[in-house]
Amino acid sequence: MINVSSSVGIVIIKSFLILVFIFISHYAQAEDFKLTVYTEHFSPYNFENKAGQLVGINLDIVKDVCIASDITCEFKILPWKRAYSLAQKDKHSGIISIAKTSQRTPIFNWVGPLASSETFFYKLKKNTQLKMNSLNEAKQFSLAIVRGDIYESIIKKVGFEAGKNLLSIGDEKQYMHLFLNSKIDLILGSEYTIGYQLSPFGYSEDDVVRLQELPLPEIAGNYIAFNKSVPNYIVERFNREFEKLKKKDNFSAYKKRYKR
């Protein structure tokens, strides 16, 4: 005669052991999993400091989430186009701080948003002739941005035209030189980035004036985007620890660390 209670008990124990094995197996895999995190030089969110360390508001956040998630993360700062391309090719990779748009959403798995701030037009304080009372007036002036930047399509909707009042430049340093030498009228920046944009050239926020905000309805903020081949349990674990960290103070401590 079969003892039903004993049989049920054995089945329960076996099921429990299988679940424990799966959990331990996934945990061990996560321990061994190595994630390459690509990004660009974008102060103060992610950049290389004078000591050669990779730091920044979002880079520090992601570093701490990697540690909490027991995921080994290697960070690489590259030109944006290369970083974006590698994040799509490298099966064990992610990219920060990437703007989430409708075109990019299907390409990656997303966690965030990370830290970001509103974008504004800025002019030199000494340029007293330039007055902007509405967003529509922005197109009367000249602007330069990095070629291929996410803002390129957005500012064209405002009325900027390549070859007319818009210059697409290879890197930020080039257009900052043009701006500070009054060769162009405007640059884009935010409360977090503008000090970092100006300081390498011996200027500060006191030398510029913030003008109209550039609305960014197409952009949902800065995120970390994972290659689609990164296992779901890794993304889920990362997201879980990310949410825990965010609930503490919405990343205020990280933002204060780099405020100028």
GROMACS .gro file of N, CA and C in nm, residues 2-145:
model
  432
    2ILE      N    1   0.056   0.221  -0.091
    2ILE     CA    2   0.137   0.342  -0.105
    2ILE      C    3   0.096   0.445  -0.002
    3ASN      N    4   0.191   0.500   0.066
    3ASN     CA    5   0.164   0.605   0.162
    3ASN      C    6   0.158   0.738   0.086
    4VAL      N    7   0.036   0.788   0.065
    4VAL     CA    8   0.013   0.909  -0.014
    4VAL      C    9   0.083   1.029   0.048
    5SER      N   10   0.073   1.041   0.179
    5SER     CA   11   0.134   1.155   0.248
    5SER      C   12   0.284   1.159   0.225
    6SER      N   13   0.347   1.042   0.232
    6SER     CA   14   0.492   1.036   0.211
    6SER      C   15   0.528   1.073   0.069
    7SER      N   16   0.447   1.024  -0.027
    7SER     CA   17   0.472   1.054  -0.168
    7SER      C   18   0.461   1.203  -0.196
    8VAL      N   19   0.355   1.264  -0.140
    8VAL     CA   20   0.336   1.409  -0.157
    8VAL      C   21   0.451   1.486  -0.095
    9GLY      N   22   0.494   1.439   0.022
    9GLY     CA   23   0.606   1.505   0.089
    9GLY      C   24   0.733   1.498   0.007
   10ILE      N   25   0.758   1.383  -0.054
   10ILE     CA   26   0.877   1.366  -0.137
   10ILE      C   27   0.872   1.458  -0.258
   11VAL      N   28   0.754   1.467  -0.318
   11VAL     CA   29   0.737   1.554  -0.436
   11VAL      C   30   0.763   1.700  -0.398
   12ILE      N   31   0.710   1.741  -0.283
   12ILE     CA   32   0.729   1.879  -0.237
   12ILE      C   33   0.877   1.908  -0.213
   13ILE      N   34   0.944   1.813  -0.147
   13ILE     CA   35   1.087   1.830  -0.117
   13ILE      C   36   1.168   1.839  -0.247
   14LYS      N   37   1.134   1.750  -0.343
   14LYS     CA   38   1.205   1.752  -0.472
   14LYS      C   39   1.183   1.885  -0.544
   15SER      N   40   1.059   1.933  -0.543
   15SER     CA   41   1.028   2.060  -0.609
   15SER      C   42   1.104   2.175  -0.544
   16PHE      N   43   1.110   2.169  -0.410
   16PHE     CA   44   1.183   2.272  -0.336
   16PHE      C   45   1.331   2.269  -0.372
   17LEU      N   46   1.388   2.149  -0.378
   17LEU     CA   47   1.530   2.136  -0.409
   17LEU      C   48   1.560   2.184  -0.551
   18ILE      N   49   1.467   2.157  -0.643
   18ILE     CA   50   1.485   2.203  -0.781
   18ILE      C   51   1.487   2.355  -0.786
   19LEU      N   52   1.395   2.418  -0.712
   19LEU     CA   53   1.389   2.564  -0.708
   19LEU      C   54   1.516   2.622  -0.648
   20VAL      N   55   1.563   2.558  -0.541
   20VAL     CA   56   1.687   2.603  -0.477
   20VAL      C   57   1.803   2.592  -0.575
   21PHE      N   58   1.806   2.481  -0.649
   21PHE     CA   59   1.913   2.458  -0.746
   21PHE      C   60   1.910   2.565  -0.855
   22ILE      N   61   1.789   2.596  -0.904
   22ILE     CA   62   1.775   2.698  -1.009
   22ILE      C   63   1.822   2.834  -0.958
   23PHE      N   64   1.781   2.867  -0.833
   23PHE     CA   65   1.821   2.994  -0.773
   23PHE      C   66   1.972   3.003  -0.759
   24ILE      N   67   2.032   2.897  -0.706
   24ILE     CA   68   2.178   2.895  -0.686
   24ILE      C   69   2.249   2.901  -0.820
   25SER      N   70   2.194   2.828  -0.918
   25SER     CA   71   2.254   2.826  -1.051
   25SER      C   72   2.253   2.965  -1.113
   26HIS      N   73   2.139   3.035  -1.103
   26HIS     CA   74   2.129   3.170  -1.158
   26HIS      C   75   2.220   3.266  -1.083
   27TYR      N   76   2.228   3.248  -0.951
   27TYR     CA   77   2.313   3.335  -0.871
   27TYR      C   78   2.460   3.316  -0.911
   28ALA      N   79   2.498   3.189  -0.930
   28ALA     CA   80   2.636   3.159  -0.969
   28ALA      C   81   2.667   3.216  -1.107
   29GLN      N   82   2.567   3.204  -1.198
   29GLN     CA   83   2.585   3.259  -1.331
   29GLN      C   84   2.603   3.410  -1.325
   30ALA      N   85   2.522   3.475  -1.241
   30ALA     CA   86   2.531   3.620  -1.226
   30ALA      C   87   2.667   3.659  -1.172
   31GLU      N   88   2.719   3.576  -1.078
   31GLU     CA   89   2.850   3.602  -1.021
   31GLU      C   90   2.956   3.598  -1.131
   32ASP      N   91   2.941   3.505  -1.227
   32ASP     CA   92   3.040   3.488  -1.333
   32ASP      C   93   3.015   3.581  -1.451
   33PHE      N   94   2.897   3.640  -1.457
   33PHE     CA   95   2.861   3.722  -1.573
   33PHE      C   96   2.939   3.853  -1.573
   34LYS      N   97   2.998   3.886  -1.685
   34LYS     CA   98   3.074   4.009  -1.698
   34LYS      C   99   3.005   4.098  -1.801
   35LEU      N  100   2.975   4.218  -1.759
   35LEU     CA  101   2.904   4.313  -1.844
   35LEU      C  102   2.997   4.427  -1.881
   36THR      N  103   3.009   4.454  -2.011
   36THR     CA  104   3.084   4.570  -2.057
   36THR      C  105   2.986   4.685  -2.073
   37VAL      N  106   3.013   4.795  -2.005
   37VAL     CA  107   2.924   4.911  -2.010
   37VAL      C  108   2.993   5.022  -2.090
   38TYR      N  109   2.938   5.052  -2.206
   38TYR     CA  110   2.993   5.156  -2.292
   38TYR      C  111   2.926   5.291  -2.262
   39THR      N  112   3.001   5.397  -2.284
   39THR     CA  113   2.944   5.530  -2.271
   39THR      C  114   3.035   5.628  -2.344
   40GLU      N  115   2.996   5.755  -2.343
   40GLU     CA  116   3.076   5.861  -2.403
   40GLU      C  117   3.122   5.958  -2.295
   41HIS      N  118   3.209   6.049  -2.332
   41HIS     CA  119   3.249   6.156  -2.241
   41HIS      C  120   3.135   6.258  -2.239
   42PHE      N  121   3.063   6.264  -2.128
   42PHE     CA  122   2.946   6.352  -2.116
   42PHE      C  123   2.939   6.398  -1.970
   43SER      N  124   3.022   6.499  -1.938
   43SER     CA  125   3.029   6.549  -1.800
   43SER      C  126   2.899   6.621  -1.764
   44PRO      N  127   2.851   6.605  -1.640
   44PRO     CA  128   2.909   6.528  -1.528
   44PRO      C  129   2.849   6.388  -1.514
   45TYR      N  130   2.784   6.339  -1.618
   45TYR     CA  131   2.716   6.210  -1.607
   45TYR      C  132   2.812   6.091  -1.621
   46ASN      N  133   2.907   6.103  -1.712
   46ASN     CA  134   3.010   6.000  -1.728
   46ASN      C  135   3.131   6.063  -1.798
   47PHE      N  136   3.248   6.053  -1.733
   47PHE     CA  137   3.368   6.115  -1.789
   47PHE      C  138   3.492   6.060  -1.720
   48GLU      N  139   3.607   6.093  -1.775
   48GLU     CA  140   3.735   6.055  -1.715
   48GLU      C  141   3.792   6.177  -1.644
   49ASN      N  142   3.819   6.163  -1.514
   49ASN     CA  143   3.872   6.277  -1.439
   49ASN      C  144   4.023   6.292  -1.460
   50LYS      N  145   4.081   6.392  -1.394
   50LYS     CA  146   4.222   6.421  -1.413
   50LYS      C  147   4.312   6.307  -1.367
   51ALA      N  148   4.261   6.225  -1.276
   51ALA     CA  149   4.339   6.111  -1.225
   51ALA      C  150   4.325   5.988  -1.316
   52GLY      N  151   4.249   6.004  -1.425
   52GLY     CA  152   4.230   5.891  -1.517
   52GLY      C  153   4.122   5.794  -1.475
   53GLN      N  154   4.042   5.833  -1.375
   53GLN     CA  155   3.933   5.747  -1.327
   53GLN      C  156   3.805   5.776  -1.404
   54LEU      N  157   3.728   5.672  -1.431
   54LEU     CA  158   3.599   5.688  -1.496
   54LEU      C  159   3.495   5.714  -1.388
   55VAL      N  160   3.435   5.832  -1.392
   55VAL     CA  161   3.344   5.875  -1.286
   55VAL      C  162   3.224   5.946  -1.348
   56GLY      N  163   3.138   6.001  -1.261
   56GLY     CA  164   3.023   6.077  -1.307
   56GLY      C  165   2.898   6.035  -1.234
   57ILE      N  166   2.795   6.117  -1.242
   57ILE     CA  167   2.670   6.088  -1.171
   57ILE      C  168   2.615   5.952  -1.211
   58ASN      N  169   2.592   5.933  -1.339
   58ASN     CA  170   2.530   5.808  -1.383
   58ASN      C  171   2.627   5.691  -1.381
   59LEU      N  172   2.754   5.718  -1.408
   59LEU     CA  173   2.851   5.610  -1.403
   59LEU      C  174   2.865   5.557  -1.260
   60ASP      N  175   2.866   5.647  -1.162
   60ASP     CA  176   2.874   5.605  -1.021
   60ASP      C  177   2.750   5.527  -0.979
   61ILE      N  178   2.634   5.572  -1.027
   61ILE     CA  179   2.509   5.500  -0.995
   61ILE      C  180   2.517   5.357  -1.049
   62VAL      N  181   2.556   5.344  -1.174
   62VAL     CA  182   2.561   5.212  -1.237
   62VAL      C  183   2.668   5.125  -1.172
   63LYS      N  184   2.781   5.185  -1.134
   63LYS     CA  185   2.885   5.110  -1.062
   63LYS      C  186   2.827   5.046  -0.936
   64ASP      N  187   2.755   5.127  -0.858
   64ASP     CA  188   2.700   5.079  -0.731
   64ASP      C  189   2.590   4.974  -0.752
   65VAL      N  190   2.512   4.990  -0.859
   65VAL     CA  191   2.409   4.890  -0.889
   65VAL      C  192   2.474   4.760  -0.933
   66CYS      N  193   2.582   4.766  -1.007
   66CYS     CA  194   2.656   4.646  -1.047
   66CYS      C  195   2.704   4.570  -0.925
   67ILE      N  196   2.760   4.643  -0.829
   67ILE     CA  197   2.809   4.581  -0.706
   67ILE      C  198   2.695   4.517  -0.628
   68ALA      N  199   2.585   4.589  -0.613
   68ALA     CA  200   2.469   4.536  -0.539
   68ALA      C  201   2.408   4.416  -0.610
   69SER      N  202   2.422   4.412  -0.742
   69SER     CA  203   2.365   4.302  -0.821
   69SER      C  204   2.460   4.184  -0.835
   70ASP      N  205   2.581   4.196  -0.782
   70ASP     CA  206   2.684   4.092  -0.797
   70ASP      C  207   2.715   4.066  -0.944
   71ILE      N  208   2.722   4.174  -1.021
   71ILE     CA  209   2.757   4.165  -1.162
   71ILE      C  210   2.890   4.237  -1.182
   72THR      N  211   2.985   4.172  -1.247
   72THR     CA  212   3.114   4.234  -1.276
   72THR      C  213   3.097   4.325  -1.397
   73CYS      N  214   3.122   4.454  -1.379
   73CYS     CA  215   3.104   4.551  -1.486
   73CYS      C  216   3.236   4.618  -1.522
   74GLU      N  217   3.264   4.624  -1.651
   74GLU     CA  218   3.380   4.695  -1.702
   74GLU      C  219   3.330   4.815  -1.782
   75PHE      N  220   3.380   4.935  -1.751
   75PHE     CA  221   3.332   5.057  -1.814
   75PHE      C  222   3.431   5.106  -1.918
   76LYS      N  223   3.378   5.147  -2.034
   76LYS     CA  224   3.463   5.199  -2.141
   76LYS      C  225   3.401   5.327  -2.198
   77ILE      N  226   3.481   5.435  -2.198
   77ILE     CA  227   3.438   5.561  -2.257
   77ILE      C  228   3.496   5.575  -2.397
   78LEU      N  229   3.407   5.591  -2.494
   78LEU     CA  230   3.445   5.596  -2.635
   78LEU      C  231   3.367   5.708  -2.703
   79PRO      N  232   3.404   5.747  -2.825
   79PRO     CA  233   3.318   5.837  -2.901
   79PRO      C  234   3.179   5.776  -2.914
   80TRP      N  235   3.076   5.863  -2.912
   80TRP     CA  236   2.939   5.814  -2.903
   80TRP      C  237   2.903   5.712  -3.011
   81LYS      N  238   2.934   5.741  -3.136
   81LYS     CA  239   2.894   5.651  -3.245
   81LYS      C  240   2.952   5.511  -3.225
   82ARG      N  241   3.076   5.505  -3.181
   82ARG     CA  242   3.141   5.374  -3.161
   82ARG      C  243   3.079   5.303  -3.041
   83ALA      N  244   3.055   5.377  -2.934
   83ALA     CA  245   2.994   5.317  -2.814
   83ALA      C  246   2.856   5.261  -2.847
   84TYR      N  247   2.779   5.337  -2.921
   84TYR     CA  248   2.643   5.296  -2.958
   84TYR      C  249   2.646   5.173  -3.048
   85SER      N  250   2.740   5.169  -3.141
   85SER     CA  251   2.753   5.055  -3.231
   85SER      C  252   2.795   4.929  -3.156
   86LEU      N  253   2.893   4.941  -3.067
   86LEU     CA  254   2.942   4.825  -2.992
   86LEU      C  255   2.836   4.769  -2.898
   87ALA      N  256   2.755   4.856  -2.840
   87ALA     CA  257   2.650   4.810  -2.749
   87ALA      C  258   2.546   4.725  -2.822
   88GLN      N  259   2.535   4.744  -2.951
   88GLN     CA  260   2.442   4.663  -3.030
   88GLN      C  261   2.506   4.532  -3.078
   89LYS      N  262   2.639   4.529  -3.086
   89LYS     CA  263   2.710   4.410  -3.135
   89LYS      C  264   2.757   4.318  -3.024
   90ASP      N  265   2.801   4.376  -2.913
   90ASP     CA  266   2.856   4.299  -2.801
   90ASP      C  267   2.742   4.239  -2.719
   91LYS      N  268   2.731   4.108  -2.718
   91LYS     CA  269   2.618   4.039  -2.654
   91LYS      C  270   2.617   4.051  -2.502
   92HIS      N  271   2.729   4.084  -2.442
   92HIS     CA  272   2.737   4.100  -2.297
   92HIS      C  273   2.764   4.246  -2.264
   93SER      N  274   2.679   4.336  -2.312
   93SER     CA  275   2.708   4.478  -2.293
   93SER      C  276   2.583   4.561  -2.267
   94GLY      N  277   2.610   4.682  -2.222
   94GLY     CA  278   2.507   4.783  -2.205
   94GLY      C  279   2.567   4.918  -2.238
   95ILE      N  280   2.483   5.023  -2.238
   95ILE     CA  281   2.533   5.156  -2.269
   95ILE      C  282   2.462   5.258  -2.181
   96ILE      N  283   2.537   5.356  -2.130
   96ILE     CA  284   2.484   5.468  -2.050
   96ILE      C  285   2.551   5.595  -2.102
   97SER      N  286   2.505   5.712  -2.076
   97SER     CA  287   2.370   5.754  -2.045
   97SER      C  288   2.300   5.774  -2.179
   98ILE      N  289   2.215   5.685  -2.216
   98ILE     CA  290   2.155   5.688  -2.348
   98ILE      C  291   2.012   5.740  -2.340
   99ALA      N  292   1.978   5.833  -2.429
   99ALA     CA  293   1.842   5.886  -2.434
   99ALA      C  294   1.749   5.780  -2.492
  100LYS      N  295   1.638   5.757  -2.425
  100LYS     CA  296   1.542   5.659  -2.472
  100LYS      C  297   1.444   5.725  -2.567
  101THR      N  298   1.442   5.678  -2.689
  101THR     CA  299   1.351   5.732  -2.791
  101THR      C  300   1.269   5.618  -2.850
  102SER      N  301   1.165   5.652  -2.923
  102SER     CA  302   1.079   5.550  -2.983
  102SER      C  303   1.157   5.465  -3.084
  103GLN      N  304   1.253   5.527  -3.153
  103GLN     CA  305   1.332   5.452  -3.251
  103GLN      C  306   1.427   5.353  -3.184
  104ARG      N  307   1.480   5.391  -3.068
  104ARG     CA  308   1.578   5.306  -3.000
  104ARG      C  309   1.514   5.199  -2.912
  105THR      N  310   1.391   5.223  -2.867
  105THR     CA  311   1.328   5.134  -2.768
  105THR      C  312   1.334   4.986  -2.806
  106PRO      N  313   1.303   4.946  -2.931
  106PRO     CA  314   1.304   4.803  -2.964
  106PRO      C  315   1.443   4.741  -2.972
  107ILE      N  316   1.546   4.823  -2.978
  107ILE     CA  317   1.682   4.772  -3.000
  107ILE      C  318   1.743   4.714  -2.873
  108PHE      N  319   1.704   4.767  -2.756
  108PHE     CA  320   1.765   4.729  -2.629
  108PHE      C  321   1.659   4.690  -2.526
  109ASN      N  322   1.707   4.640  -2.412
  109ASN     CA  323   1.625   4.627  -2.291
  109ASN      C  324   1.669   4.739  -2.197
  110TRP      N  325   1.572   4.808  -2.138
  110TRP     CA  326   1.600   4.934  -2.071
  110TRP      C  327   1.579   4.928  -1.920
  111VAL      N  328   1.666   5.000  -1.847
  111VAL     CA  329   1.649   5.020  -1.703
  111VAL      C  330   1.673   5.169  -1.676
  112GLY      N  331   1.586   5.229  -1.598
  112GLY     CA  332   1.602   5.371  -1.568
  112GLY      C  333   1.469   5.437  -1.539
  113PRO      N  334   1.468   5.571  -1.546
  113PRO     CA  335   1.577   5.656  -1.592
  113PRO      C  336   1.682   5.684  -1.487
  114LEU      N  337   1.803   5.714  -1.536
  114LEU     CA  338   1.912   5.760  -1.453
  114LEU      C  339   1.894   5.911  -1.430
  115ALA      N  340   1.999   5.978  -1.388
  115ALA     CA  341   1.990   6.123  -1.364
  115ALA      C  342   1.995   6.199  -1.496
  116SER      N  343   1.918   6.306  -1.502
  116SER     CA  344   1.921   6.396  -1.618
  116SER      C  345   1.862   6.530  -1.574
  117SER      N  346   1.866   6.628  -1.661
  117SER     CA  347   1.807   6.759  -1.629
  117SER      C  348   1.760   6.826  -1.757
  118GLU      N  349   1.677   6.930  -1.741
  118GLU     CA  350   1.621   6.998  -1.856
  118GLU      C  351   1.730   7.066  -1.939
  119THR      N  352   1.705   7.075  -2.069
  119THR     CA  353   1.800   7.136  -2.162
  119THR      C  354   1.757   7.277  -2.198
  120PHE      N  355   1.854   7.369  -2.200
  120PHE     CA  356   1.826   7.510  -2.230
  120PHE      C  357   1.923   7.562  -2.337
  121PHE      N  358   1.883   7.669  -2.403
  121PHE     CA  359   1.976   7.746  -2.485
  121PHE      C  360   2.052   7.842  -2.393
  122TYR      N  361   2.181   7.860  -2.422
  122TYR     CA  362   2.264   7.956  -2.348
  122TYR      C  363   2.330   8.051  -2.446
  123LYS      N  364   2.351   8.175  -2.400
  123LYS     CA  365   2.427   8.273  -2.476
  123LYS      C  366   2.538   8.327  -2.386
  124LEU      N  367   2.637   8.392  -2.447
  124LEU     CA  368   2.739   8.461  -2.368
  124LEU      C  369   2.678   8.585  -2.304
  125LYS      N  370   2.713   8.611  -2.179
  125LYS     CA  371   2.658   8.727  -2.109
  125LYS      C  372   2.695   8.857  -2.180
  126LYS      N  373   2.814   8.860  -2.238
  126LYS     CA  374   2.860   8.982  -2.304
  126LYS      C  375   2.783   9.010  -2.434
  127ASN      N  376   2.711   8.910  -2.482
  127ASN     CA  377   2.632   8.928  -2.605
  127ASN      C  378   2.498   8.992  -2.570
  128THR      N  379   2.502   9.120  -2.538
  128THR     CA  380   2.383   9.191  -2.490
  128THR      C  381   2.280   9.215  -2.601
  129GLN      N  382   2.322   9.203  -2.726
  129GLN     CA  383   2.230   9.226  -2.838
  129GLN      C  384   2.133   9.109  -2.857
  130LEU      N  385   2.172   8.994  -2.809
  130LEU     CA  386   2.089   8.874  -2.830
  130LEU      C  387   1.980   8.867  -2.722
  131LYS      N  388   1.857   8.871  -2.767
  131LYS     CA  389   1.743   8.859  -2.676
  131LYS      C  390   1.648   8.753  -2.730
  132MET      N  391   1.604   8.665  -2.643
  132MET     CA  392   1.514   8.557  -2.683
  132MET      C  393   1.400   8.550  -2.582
  133ASN      N  394   1.282   8.581  -2.628
  133ASN     CA  395   1.165   8.580  -2.540
  133ASN      C  396   1.074   8.460  -2.560
  134SER      N  397   1.103   8.380  -2.662
  134SER     CA  398   1.023   8.261  -2.687
  134SER      C  399   1.107   8.159  -2.763
  135LEU      N  400   1.065   8.035  -2.759
  135LEU     CA  401   1.137   7.929  -2.830
  135LEU      C  402   1.140   7.956  -2.980
  136ASN      N  403   1.033   8.012  -3.031
  136ASN     CA  404   1.023   8.041  -3.174
  136ASN      C  405   1.131   8.137  -3.221
  137GLU      N  406   1.180   8.221  -3.130
  137GLU     CA  407   1.282   8.320  -3.166
  137GLU      C  408   1.422   8.258  -3.175
  138ALA      N  409   1.439   8.137  -3.126
  138ALA     CA  410   1.571   8.075  -3.124
  138ALA      C  411   1.630   8.060  -3.264
  139LYS      N  412   1.545   8.032  -3.362
  139LYS     CA  413   1.593   8.007  -3.499
  139LYS      C  414   1.650   8.131  -3.566
  140GLN      N  415   1.637   8.247  -3.502
  140GLN     CA  416   1.697   8.369  -3.556
  140GLN      C  417   1.848   8.371  -3.537
  141PHE      N  418   1.897   8.280  -3.450
  141PHE     CA  419   2.037   8.282  -3.412
  141PHE      C  420   2.107   8.155  -3.458
  142SER      N  421   2.239   8.152  -3.443
  142SER     CA  422   2.318   8.037  -3.488
  142SER      C  423   2.351   7.945  -3.370
  143LEU      N  424   2.361   7.817  -3.402
  143LEU     CA  425   2.383   7.713  -3.301
  143LEU      C  426   2.474   7.606  -3.359
  144ALA      N  427   2.554   7.545  -3.273
  144ALA     CA  428   2.637   7.431  -3.315
  144ALA      C  429   2.616   7.315  -3.219
  145ILE      N  430   2.613   7.195  -3.273
  145ILE     CA  431   2.602   7.074  -3.191
  145ILE      C  432   2.695   6.967  -3.248
   0.00000   0.00000   0.00000
